mmCIF file of C-alpha atoms in Angstrom:
data_model
loop_
_atom_site.group_PDB
_atom_site.id
_atom_site.type_symbol
_atom_site.label_atom_id
_atom_site.label_comp_id
_atom_site.label_asym_id
_atom_site.label_seq_id
_atom_site.Cartn_x
_atom_site.Cartn_y
_atom_site.Cartn_z
ATOM 1 C CA UNK A 1 66.076 85.919 69.794
ATOM 2 C CA UNK A 2 62.332 85.757 70.281
ATOM 3 C CA UNK A 3 60.388 89.024 70.809
ATOM 4 C CA UNK A 4 59.685 88.347 74.494
ATOM 5 C CA UNK A 5 63.369 87.891 75.304
ATOM 6 C CA UNK A 6 64.241 90.880 73.186
ATOM 7 C CA UNK A 7 61.823 92.973 75.214
ATOM 8 C CA UNK A 8 63.311 91.747 78.488
ATOM 9 C CA UNK A 9 66.818 92.429 77.179
ATOM 10 C CA UNK A 10 65.726 95.985 76.390
ATOM 11 C CA UNK A 11 64.360 96.336 79.939
ATOM 12 C CA UNK A 12 67.703 95.176 81.362
ATOM 13 C CA UNK A 13 69.585 97.629 79.153
ATOM 14 C CA UNK A 14 67.176 100.353 80.196
ATOM 15 C CA UNK A 15 67.802 99.623 83.900
ATOM 16 C CA UNK A 16 71.561 99.767 83.297
ATOM 17 C CA UNK A 17 71.363 102.953 81.235
ATOM 18 C CA UNK A 18 68.949 104.657 83.610
ATOM 19 C CA UNK A 19 70.879 103.808 86.748
ATOM 20 C CA UNK A 20 74.147 104.729 85.051
ATOM 21 C CA UNK A 21 72.881 108.114 83.912
ATOM 22 C CA UNK A 22 71.260 108.961 87.252
ATOM 23 C CA UNK A 23 74.323 108.040 89.284
ATOM 24 C CA UNK A 24 76.682 109.611 86.744
ATOM 25 C CA UNK A 25 74.877 112.946 86.938
ATOM 26 C CA UNK A 26 74.759 112.800 90.744
ATOM 27 C CA UNK A 27 78.475 112.127 90.961
ATOM 28 C CA UNK A 28 79.181 114.887 88.457
ATOM 29 C CA UNK A 29 77.156 117.356 90.524
ATOM 30 C CA UNK A 30 78.914 116.263 93.697
ATOM 31 C CA UNK A 31 82.364 115.928 92.159
ATOM 32 C CA UNK A 32 83.976 118.549 94.372
ATOM 33 C CA UNK A 33 82.498 117.016 97.524
ATOM 34 C CA UNK A 34 83.849 113.609 96.602
ATOM 35 C CA UNK A 35 87.442 114.829 96.529
ATOM 36 C CA UNK A 36 89.084 113.873 99.787
ATOM 37 C CA UNK A 37 91.276 116.959 99.846
ATOM 38 C CA UNK A 38 91.877 120.327 98.220
ATOM 39 C CA UNK A 39 95.003 120.805 96.163
ATOM 40 C CA UNK A 40 97.306 123.751 96.944
ATOM 41 C CA UNK A 41 96.150 125.354 93.666
ATOM 42 C CA UNK A 42 92.509 125.141 94.706
ATOM 43 C CA UNK A 43 93.381 126.689 98.061
ATOM 44 C CA UNK A 44 95.387 129.468 96.374
ATOM 45 C CA UNK A 45 92.427 130.200 94.100
ATOM 46 C CA UNK A 46 90.194 130.482 97.140
ATOM 47 C CA UNK A 47 88.086 127.439 96.246
ATOM 48 C CA UNK A 48 88.524 125.938 99.697
ATOM 49 C CA UNK A 49 86.114 127.276 102.360
ATOM 50 C CA UNK A 50 87.585 129.409 105.149
ATOM 51 C CA UNK A 51 86.949 129.050 108.890
ATOM 52 C CA UNK A 52 86.055 125.432 108.626
ATOM 53 C CA UNK A 53 87.985 122.215 108.734
ATOM 54 C CA UNK A 54 89.366 121.166 105.355
ATOM 55 C CA UNK A 55 91.913 118.708 104.047
ATOM 56 C CA UNK A 56 94.875 119.813 101.970
ATOM 57 C CA UNK A 57 96.956 117.339 100.002
ATOM 58 C CA UNK A 58 100.224 117.543 98.159
ATOM 59 C CA UNK A 59 103.884 116.614 98.162
ATOM 60 C CA UNK A 60 106.015 117.750 101.075
ATOM 61 C CA UNK A 61 108.384 120.351 99.586
ATOM 62 C CA UNK A 62 112.069 119.385 99.738
ATOM 63 C CA UNK A 63 113.855 121.306 102.486
ATOM 64 C CA UNK A 64 110.680 122.845 103.883
ATOM 65 C CA UNK A 65 110.396 120.729 107.041
ATOM 66 C CA UNK A 66 111.289 122.724 110.162
ATOM 67 C CA UNK A 67 110.978 120.898 113.483
ATOM 68 C CA UNK A 68 110.744 122.720 116.793
ATOM 69 C CA UNK A 69 113.561 121.326 119.000
ATOM 70 C CA UNK A 70 111.505 121.588 122.222
ATOM 71 C CA UNK A 71 108.139 120.213 121.135
ATOM 72 C CA UNK A 72 106.404 118.079 118.539
ATOM 73 C CA UNK A 73 105.599 121.169 116.495
ATOM 74 C CA UNK A 74 106.627 120.902 112.877
ATOM 75 C CA UNK A 75 106.188 123.257 109.954
ATOM 76 C CA UNK A 76 106.361 122.264 106.325
ATOM 77 C CA UNK A 77 104.816 123.101 102.958
ATOM 78 C CA UNK A 78 102.977 120.890 100.492
ATOM 79 C CA UNK A 79 102.898 121.496 96.766
ATOM 80 C CA UNK A 80 101.227 120.285 93.581
ATOM 81 C CA UNK A 81 104.124 121.848 91.612
ATOM 82 C CA UNK A 82 102.062 124.951 90.847
ATOM 83 C CA UNK A 83 101.276 126.394 94.256
ATOM 84 C CA UNK A 84 102.136 125.432 97.790
ATOM 85 C CA UNK A 85 100.471 125.648 101.176
ATOM 86 C CA UNK A 86 102.349 126.030 104.471
ATOM 87 C CA UNK A 87 101.195 123.621 107.191
ATOM 88 C CA UNK A 88 101.746 123.723 110.948
ATOM 89 C CA UNK A 89 101.225 120.559 112.957
ATOM 90 C CA UNK A 90 101.857 119.430 116.532
ATOM 91 C CA UNK A 91 101.753 115.720 116.962
ATOM 92 C CA UNK A 92 103.173 112.446 115.829
ATOM 93 C CA UNK A 93 103.709 112.213 112.093
ATOM 94 C CA UNK A 94 103.096 108.947 110.212
ATOM 95 C CA UNK A 95 106.173 106.779 109.603
ATOM 96 C CA UNK A 96 106.082 107.466 105.892
ATOM 97 C CA UNK A 97 106.276 111.235 106.378
ATOM 98 C CA UNK A 98 109.372 112.697 104.746
ATOM 99 C CA UNK A 99 110.307 115.316 102.171
ATOM 100 C CA UNK A 100 108.981 114.399 98.748
ATOM 101 C CA UNK A 101 106.186 112.254 100.219
ATOM 102 C CA UNK A 102 102.549 112.834 99.355
ATOM 103 C CA UNK A 103 100.498 113.698 102.440
ATOM 104 C CA UNK A 104 96.988 114.796 103.328
ATOM 105 C CA UNK A 105 96.577 117.185 106.282
ATOM 106 C CA UNK A 106 93.306 118.071 107.966
ATOM 107 C CA UNK A 107 92.870 121.412 109.677
ATOM 108 C CA UNK A 108 91.777 125.021 109.406
ATOM 109 C CA UNK A 109 93.366 127.870 107.422
ATOM 110 C CA UNK A 110 94.509 130.667 109.744
ATOM 111 C CA UNK A 111 94.750 134.412 109.028
ATOM 112 C CA UNK A 112 98.330 134.064 107.730
ATOM 113 C CA UNK A 113 97.245 131.506 105.147
ATOM 114 C CA UNK A 114 98.781 128.596 107.047
ATOM 115 C CA UNK A 115 96.925 125.363 107.574
ATOM 116 C CA UNK A 116 96.741 124.598 111.313
ATOM 117 C CA UNK A 117 96.618 120.823 111.009
ATOM 118 C CA UNK A 118 95.102 118.458 113.555
ATOM 119 C CA UNK A 119 95.840 115.312 111.561
ATOM 120 C CA UNK A 120 98.472 114.381 108.992
ATOM 121 C CA UNK A 121 98.095 111.235 106.901
ATOM 122 C CA UNK A 122 100.687 109.825 104.524
ATOM 123 C CA UNK A 123 99.529 109.146 100.971
ATOM 124 C CA UNK A 124 101.311 106.139 99.595
ATOM 125 C CA UNK A 125 101.894 106.113 95.837
ATOM 126 C CA UNK A 126 101.518 103.156 93.482
ATOM 127 C CA UNK A 127 105.234 102.404 93.256
ATOM 128 C CA UNK A 128 106.567 99.372 95.076
ATOM 129 C CA UNK A 129 110.205 98.308 94.991
ATOM 130 C CA UNK A 130 112.831 96.495 97.037
ATOM 131 C CA UNK A 131 115.212 98.742 99.025
ATOM 132 C CA UNK A 132 118.204 97.965 96.761
ATOM 133 C CA UNK A 133 116.299 99.067 93.670
ATOM 134 C CA UNK A 134 115.146 102.244 95.428
ATOM 135 C CA UNK A 135 118.747 103.006 96.386
ATOM 136 C CA UNK A 136 120.010 102.451 92.839
ATOM 137 C CA UNK A 137 117.250 104.634 91.352
ATOM 138 C CA UNK A 138 117.917 107.325 93.925
ATOM 139 C CA UNK A 139 121.613 107.349 92.991
ATOM 140 C CA UNK A 140 120.806 107.562 89.301
ATOM 141 C CA UNK A 141 118.272 110.302 90.018
ATOM 142 C CA UNK A 142 115.499 108.232 88.409
ATOM 143 C CA UNK A 143 113.268 107.774 91.427
ATOM 144 C CA UNK A 144 109.644 107.855 90.228
ATOM 145 C CA UNK A 145 107.881 110.893 91.674
ATOM 146 C CA UNK A 146 104.169 111.586 91.726
ATOM 147 C CA UNK A 147 103.163 114.200 89.222
ATOM 148 C CA UNK A 148 101.330 117.415 89.985
ATOM 149 C CA UNK A 149 98.060 116.164 88.535
ATOM 150 C CA UNK A 150 98.118 113.416 91.122
ATOM 151 C CA UNK A 151 97.040 116.051 93.634
ATOM 152 C CA UNK A 152 95.021 118.244 91.341
ATOM 153 C CA UNK A 153 91.861 116.677 89.983
ATOM 154 C CA UNK B 1 70.009 76.348 67.816
ATOM 155 C CA UNK B 2 70.791 79.920 66.954
ATOM 156 C CA UNK B 3 74.427 79.988 68.036
ATOM 157 C CA UNK B 4 76.271 77.059 66.460
ATOM 158 C CA UNK B 5 79.867 77.851 67.308
ATOM 159 C CA UNK B 6 79.453 77.355 71.052
ATOM 160 C CA UNK B 7 80.198 73.830 72.336
ATOM 161 C CA UNK B 8 77.344 71.581 73.417
ATOM 162 C CA UNK B 9 78.331 71.503 77.100
ATOM 163 C CA UNK B 10 77.895 75.269 77.277
ATOM 164 C CA UNK B 11 74.182 74.912 76.559
ATOM 165 C CA UNK B 12 73.976 71.916 78.842
ATOM 166 C CA UNK B 13 75.078 74.148 81.729
ATOM 167 C CA UNK B 14 71.608 75.686 81.565
ATOM 168 C CA UNK B 15 70.099 72.407 82.698
ATOM 169 C CA UNK B 16 70.391 71.929 86.482
ATOM 170 C CA UNK B 17 71.071 68.242 86.053
ATOM 171 C CA UNK B 18 73.916 68.688 83.586
ATOM 172 C CA UNK B 19 75.292 71.657 85.491
ATOM 173 C CA UNK B 20 75.458 69.458 88.591
ATOM 174 C CA UNK B 21 77.365 66.801 86.666
ATOM 175 C CA UNK B 22 79.748 69.164 84.874
ATOM 176 C CA UNK B 23 80.658 71.034 88.079
ATOM 177 C CA UNK B 24 81.110 67.649 89.773
ATOM 178 C CA UNK B 25 83.758 66.786 87.194
ATOM 179 C CA UNK B 26 85.471 70.188 87.519
ATOM 180 C CA UNK B 27 85.649 70.292 91.311
ATOM 181 C CA UNK B 28 88.656 67.957 91.848
ATOM 182 C CA UNK B 29 90.693 69.877 89.253
ATOM 183 C CA UNK B 30 89.814 73.219 90.763
ATOM 184 C CA UNK B 31 90.644 71.881 94.233
ATOM 185 C CA UNK B 32 94.133 70.739 93.219
ATOM 186 C CA UNK B 33 94.962 73.861 91.197
ATOM 187 C CA UNK B 34 93.592 76.326 93.750
ATOM 188 C CA UNK B 35 95.306 74.789 96.771
ATOM 189 C CA UNK B 36 98.620 74.568 94.885
ATOM 190 C CA UNK B 37 98.449 78.175 93.713
ATOM 191 C CA UNK B 38 97.283 79.668 97.011
ATOM 192 C CA UNK B 39 99.914 77.785 99.050
ATOM 193 C CA UNK B 40 102.626 78.649 96.508
ATOM 194 C CA UNK B 41 101.567 82.294 96.290
ATOM 195 C CA UNK B 42 101.314 82.704 100.062
ATOM 196 C CA UNK B 43 104.753 81.243 100.768
ATOM 197 C CA UNK B 44 106.310 83.108 97.850
ATOM 198 C CA UNK B 45 104.700 86.413 98.758
ATOM 199 C CA UNK B 46 105.260 86.233 102.510
ATOM 200 C CA UNK B 47 108.714 84.672 102.636
ATOM 201 C CA UNK B 48 110.520 85.174 99.332
ATOM 202 C CA UNK B 49 109.291 88.384 97.738
ATOM 203 C CA UNK B 50 111.524 91.342 98.683
ATOM 204 C CA UNK B 51 110.319 93.865 101.271
ATOM 205 C CA UNK B 52 109.222 97.278 100.051
ATOM 206 C CA UNK B 53 111.706 100.164 100.387
ATOM 207 C CA UNK B 54 109.180 102.339 102.220
ATOM 208 C CA UNK B 55 106.629 100.110 103.884
ATOM 209 C CA UNK B 56 108.953 97.246 104.761
ATOM 210 C CA UNK B 57 107.137 94.000 105.397
ATOM 211 C CA UNK B 58 103.712 95.545 105.905
ATOM 212 C CA UNK B 59 103.280 95.751 102.128
ATOM 213 C CA UNK B 60 102.923 91.948 102.047
ATOM 214 C CA UNK B 61 99.257 92.274 102.936
ATOM 215 C CA UNK B 62 98.893 93.148 99.230
ATOM 216 C CA UNK B 63 98.936 89.399 98.558
ATOM 217 C CA UNK B 64 95.573 89.125 100.303
ATOM 218 C CA UNK B 65 94.142 92.592 99.798
ATOM 219 C CA UNK B 66 94.450 92.893 96.021
ATOM 220 C CA UNK B 67 93.125 89.397 95.120
ATOM 221 C CA UNK B 68 90.228 89.848 97.564
ATOM 222 C CA UNK B 69 89.347 93.250 96.106
ATOM 223 C CA UNK B 70 89.601 92.026 92.495
ATOM 224 C CA UNK B 71 87.434 88.995 93.220
ATOM 225 C CA UNK B 72 84.835 90.937 95.174
ATOM 226 C CA UNK B 73 84.328 93.062 92.049
ATOM 227 C CA UNK B 74 84.543 90.184 89.548
ATOM 228 C CA UNK B 75 81.986 88.189 91.501
ATOM 229 C CA UNK B 76 79.695 91.172 91.620
ATOM 230 C CA UNK B 77 79.864 91.391 87.821
ATOM 231 C CA UNK B 78 79.219 87.661 87.629
ATOM 232 C CA UNK B 79 76.201 88.062 89.924
ATOM 233 C CA UNK B 80 74.779 90.880 87.784
ATOM 234 C CA UNK B 81 75.461 88.964 84.560
ATOM 235 C CA UNK B 82 73.803 85.821 85.926
ATOM 236 C CA UNK B 83 70.911 87.975 87.117
ATOM 237 C CA UNK B 84 70.515 89.497 83.645
ATOM 238 C CA UNK B 85 70.591 86.062 81.991
ATOM 239 C CA UNK B 86 68.011 84.867 84.508
ATOM 240 C CA UNK B 87 65.806 87.864 83.747
ATOM 241 C CA UNK B 88 66.035 87.626 79.971
ATOM 242 C CA UNK B 89 66.121 83.878 79.323
ATOM 243 C CA UNK B 90 64.332 82.759 82.528
ATOM 244 C CA UNK B 91 67.143 80.331 83.158
ATOM 245 C CA UNK B 92 66.928 78.656 86.559
ATOM 246 C CA UNK B 93 70.626 77.870 86.822
ATOM 247 C CA UNK B 94 71.501 81.541 86.271
ATOM 248 C CA UNK B 95 69.321 82.530 89.236
ATOM 249 C CA UNK B 96 71.006 79.858 91.332
ATOM 250 C CA UNK B 97 74.472 81.143 90.353
ATOM 251 C CA UNK B 98 73.445 84.685 91.293
ATOM 252 C CA UNK B 99 72.144 83.510 94.656
ATOM 253 C CA UNK B 100 75.182 81.325 95.407
ATOM 254 C CA UNK B 101 77.769 83.939 94.536
ATOM 255 C CA UNK B 102 76.427 86.725 96.792
ATOM 256 C CA UNK B 103 77.698 85.479 100.198
ATOM 257 C CA UNK B 104 81.109 84.635 98.719
ATOM 258 C CA UNK B 105 81.399 88.083 97.186
ATOM 259 C CA UNK B 106 80.316 89.712 100.427
ATOM 260 C CA UNK B 107 82.994 87.807 102.375
ATOM 261 C CA UNK B 108 85.632 88.881 99.869
ATOM 262 C CA UNK B 109 84.528 92.517 100.135
ATOM 263 C CA UNK B 110 84.828 92.261 103.939
ATOM 264 C CA UNK B 111 88.287 90.728 103.557
ATOM 265 C CA UNK B 112 89.395 93.516 101.199
ATOM 266 C CA UNK B 113 88.096 96.222 103.549
ATOM 267 C CA UNK B 114 89.636 94.610 106.640
ATOM 268 C CA UNK B 115 93.064 94.008 105.116
ATOM 269 C CA UNK B 116 92.967 97.552 103.740
ATOM 270 C CA UNK B 117 92.256 98.960 107.206
ATOM 271 C CA UNK B 118 95.034 96.883 108.763
ATOM 272 C CA UNK B 119 97.433 98.197 106.106
ATOM 273 C CA UNK B 120 96.114 101.754 106.331
ATOM 274 C CA UNK B 121 96.906 102.185 110.013
ATOM 275 C CA UNK B 122 100.706 101.788 109.738
ATOM 276 C CA UNK B 123 100.989 103.262 106.224
ATOM 277 C CA UNK B 124 98.624 106.215 106.183
ATOM 278 C CA UNK B 125 98.182 106.663 109.916
ATOM 279 C CA UNK B 126 94.458 105.922 109.867
ATOM 280 C CA UNK B 127 92.255 102.807 109.843
ATOM 281 C CA UNK B 128 89.594 104.409 107.717
ATOM 282 C CA UNK B 129 89.206 107.509 105.582
ATOM 283 C CA UNK B 130 86.031 108.462 103.740
ATOM 284 C CA UNK B 131 87.725 108.787 100.387
ATOM 285 C CA UNK B 132 86.063 107.744 97.122
ATOM 286 C CA UNK B 133 87.787 104.354 96.801
ATOM 287 C CA UNK B 134 87.101 103.176 100.344
ATOM 288 C CA UNK B 135 83.544 104.466 100.341
ATOM 289 C CA UNK B 136 82.640 102.904 96.977
ATOM 290 C CA UNK B 137 84.091 99.607 98.189
ATOM 291 C CA UNK B 138 81.919 99.839 101.300
ATOM 292 C CA UNK B 139 78.932 100.487 99.021
ATOM 293 C CA UNK B 140 79.832 97.262 97.188
ATOM 294 C CA UNK B 141 79.635 95.365 100.489
ATOM 295 C CA UNK B 142 76.254 96.934 101.253
ATOM 296 C CA UNK B 143 75.010 95.980 97.778
ATOM 297 C CA UNK B 144 76.013 92.380 98.449
ATOM 298 C CA UNK B 145 74.290 92.478 101.841
ATOM 299 C CA UNK B 146 71.203 94.000 100.195
ATOM 300 C CA UNK B 147 71.103 91.208 97.619
ATOM 301 C CA UNK B 148 71.454 88.556 100.339
ATOM 302 C CA UNK B 149 68.731 90.174 102.457
ATOM 303 C CA UNK B 150 66.384 90.565 99.495
ATOM 304 C CA UNK B 151 66.940 86.955 98.517
ATOM 305 C CA UNK B 152 65.974 85.662 101.923
ATOM 306 C CA UNK B 153 63.102 88.124 102.349
ATOM 307 C CA UNK B 154 61.164 86.875 99.304
ATOM 308 C CA UNK B 155 59.779 83.394 99.577
ATOM 309 C CA UNK B 156 59.097 82.651 95.919
ATOM 310 C CA UNK B 157 62.352 81.628 94.254
ATOM 311 C CA UNK B 158 61.396 83.139 90.900
ATOM 312 C CA UNK B 159 60.388 86.506 92.364
ATOM 313 C CA UNK B 160 63.479 86.582 94.590
ATOM 314 C CA UNK B 161 65.638 85.882 91.534
ATOM 315 C CA UNK B 162 64.046 88.715 89.573
ATOM 316 C CA UNK B 163 64.210 91.220 92.435
ATOM 317 C CA UNK B 164 67.847 90.515 93.246
ATOM 318 C CA UNK B 165 68.742 90.603 89.543
ATOM 319 C CA UNK B 166 67.333 94.119 89.235
ATOM 320 C CA UNK B 167 69.157 95.223 92.395
ATOM 321 C CA UNK B 168 72.458 93.748 91.205
ATOM 322 C CA UNK B 169 72.051 95.368 87.783
ATOM 323 C CA UNK B 170 71.426 98.795 89.320
ATOM 324 C CA UNK B 171 74.406 98.294 91.609
ATOM 325 C CA UNK B 172 76.611 97.376 88.663
ATOM 326 C CA UNK B 173 77.130 101.128 88.160
ATOM 327 C CA UNK B 174 79.307 101.022 91.266
ATOM 328 C CA UNK B 175 81.946 98.800 89.630
ATOM 329 C CA UNK B 176 83.442 101.432 87.280
ATOM 330 C CA UNK B 177 83.157 103.932 90.137
ATOM 331 C CA UNK B 178 85.359 101.719 92.327
ATOM 332 C CA UNK B 179 87.819 101.196 89.488
ATOM 333 C CA UNK B 180 88.149 104.835 88.433
ATOM 334 C CA UNK B 181 87.580 106.523 91.827
ATOM 335 C CA UNK B 182 91.324 106.909 92.273
ATOM 336 C CA UNK B 183 91.634 108.597 88.883
ATOM 337 C CA UNK B 184 88.566 110.815 88.890
ATOM 338 C CA UNK B 185 88.932 112.271 92.367
ATOM 339 C CA UNK B 186 91.560 113.165 94.933
ATOM 340 C CA UNK B 187 91.749 110.117 97.163
ATOM 341 C CA UNK B 188 94.079 108.861 99.860
ATOM 342 C CA UNK B 189 94.132 105.422 98.228
ATOM 343 C CA UNK B 190 96.896 105.200 95.629
ATOM 344 C CA UNK B 191 96.140 104.650 91.923
ATOM 345 C CA UNK B 192 96.435 101.165 90.442
ATOM 346 C CA UNK B 193 99.964 99.734 90.224
ATOM 347 C CA UNK B 194 98.910 97.675 87.198
ATOM 348 C CA UNK B 195 97.602 99.198 84.012
ATOM 349 C CA UNK B 196 96.969 97.515 80.697
ATOM 350 C CA UNK B 197 98.965 100.083 78.778
ATOM 351 C CA UNK B 198 101.941 100.526 81.094
ATOM 352 C CA UNK B 199 104.405 98.228 82.731
ATOM 353 C CA UNK B 200 103.653 97.459 86.380
ATOM 354 C CA UNK B 201 104.863 99.910 89.021
ATOM 355 C CA UNK B 202 106.593 97.054 90.853
ATOM 356 C CA UNK B 203 109.314 94.570 89.895
ATOM 357 C CA UNK B 204 108.470 90.994 88.783
ATOM 358 C CA UNK B 205 109.789 89.552 92.095
ATOM 359 C CA UNK B 206 106.810 91.294 93.679
ATOM 360 C CA UNK B 207 104.076 90.972 91.071
ATOM 361 C CA UNK B 208 104.591 87.359 89.965
ATOM 362 C CA UNK B 209 103.554 85.977 93.397
ATOM 363 C CA UNK B 210 100.681 88.460 93.350
ATOM 364 C CA UNK B 211 99.536 87.110 89.983
ATOM 365 C CA UNK B 212 99.796 83.561 91.372
ATOM 366 C CA UNK B 213 97.607 84.615 94.301
ATOM 367 C CA UNK B 214 95.045 86.288 92.040
ATOM 368 C CA UNK B 215 94.685 83.164 89.863
ATOM 369 C CA UNK B 216 94.688 81.043 93.030
ATOM 370 C CA UNK B 217 91.867 83.146 94.485
ATOM 371 C CA UNK B 218 89.852 82.863 91.262
ATOM 372 C CA UNK B 219 90.094 79.077 91.283
ATOM 373 C CA UNK B 220 89.594 78.758 95.057
ATOM 374 C CA UNK B 221 86.466 80.906 95.151
ATOM 375 C CA UNK B 222 85.283 79.472 91.818
ATOM 376 C CA UNK B 223 85.451 76.156 93.661
ATOM 377 C CA UNK B 224 83.506 77.591 96.603
ATOM 378 C CA UNK B 225 80.926 78.893 94.153
ATOM 379 C CA UNK B 226 80.538 75.484 92.492
ATOM 380 C CA UNK B 227 80.070 73.792 95.873
ATOM 381 C CA UNK B 228 77.377 76.281 96.867
ATOM 382 C CA UNK B 229 75.748 76.063 93.453
ATOM 383 C CA UNK B 230 75.495 72.264 93.673
ATOM 384 C CA UNK B 231 73.776 72.505 97.050
ATOM 385 C CA UNK B 232 71.409 75.086 95.646
ATOM 386 C CA UNK B 233 70.632 72.876 92.630
ATOM 387 C CA UNK B 234 69.898 69.859 94.835
ATOM 388 C CA UNK B 235 67.694 71.908 97.109
ATOM 389 C CA UNK B 236 65.646 73.520 94.357
ATOM 390 C CA UNK B 237 65.404 70.402 92.219
ATOM 391 C CA UNK B 238 64.659 68.125 95.149
ATOM 392 C CA UNK B 239 61.409 67.035 93.520
ATOM 393 C CA UNK B 240 63.090 66.092 90.229
ATOM 394 C CA UNK B 241 63.503 62.384 89.642
ATOM 395 C CA UNK B 242 67.267 62.564 89.040
ATOM 396 C CA UNK B 243 67.840 64.201 92.435
ATOM 397 C CA UNK B 244 65.677 61.598 94.120
ATOM 398 C CA UNK B 245 67.611 58.824 92.404
ATOM 399 C CA UNK B 246 70.912 60.429 93.393
ATOM 400 C CA UNK B 247 69.881 60.789 97.022
ATOM 401 C CA UNK B 248 68.367 57.332 97.316
ATOM 402 C CA UNK B 249 71.535 55.777 95.905
ATOM 403 C CA UNK B 250 73.648 57.629 98.445
ATOM 404 C CA UNK B 251 71.282 56.896 101.337
#
């Protein structure tokens, strides 16, 4: 490679390295702001701000869903398998909402430590399968479940 | 020549004239293969692949969304690589490739974002969420638009090539961010279903048509790229004698 091209190659590598470092450091500094939601553990540790709207994400705890018979009000808890956060929501839940499903709820923490949600979104996981396979796995108790770290980064 | 193990045609690609001829020979093959694969993949994915246990039929948008997203990123890397080659070796054809690929990549990024939104509404309950994956993908679209705008804002072809190459190289940082956003941060978008080290998180009945679609998209948009590139070559080399001969024969 002749010296001129070598010099230009070095400039290109320098651009890549410089941009990479600058953006890497920025993202590292902002890492908490980039997370879409707080995990139940972060909320339990008090890392989530109070009196402002936050998002909490986790798996809906089995058997925790309590629906009000007269209204759309529903109470449930989400967990990252270390801690859990109770959530209260009045409104229409996404179709994918069910026990054991990952969800992200947006709302404010109240004085009792419950999240008063104004929006609940379902978080789909990476597993796709036909219904028959899902049924067979369910019967065998081998249904893939998201792990705690999925919600705790 | 310094590198002896590469075939002769590879070096010939650097000459606009030879590049025009080689792509001309490839185009019919790419046309046949891409149309076969895309038609096969579409019918297979939409009609024969099983429905998902949770999402039902709405998951089938994966057969458009995933290939579009993969290609939008691949083409960005191609654009940055071509830009770097243009910068270092001052190769005209590399600049032309970088210029031709930008609008195709931008369209694919739009397609990925749109199909994602259409899938997000029934699945998540929202068209758009500002999570790391969706936002970095939107940044990719803006980078493409920036490259296109910069290209048309600078009149001199050489300067435009250099400026867009630098922009695409800086923006290259975004590619690993898109890829790893779902692993580094809490996002609403799910992690990848396909990893090099693990078996896919879906059965072959579902991923084989997806693979067919991905290869089909590569050939189809490779074809689109070659068509654009040939136009670009003719336009920039319009004063060269071979282009004049070619045009006078046709006219």
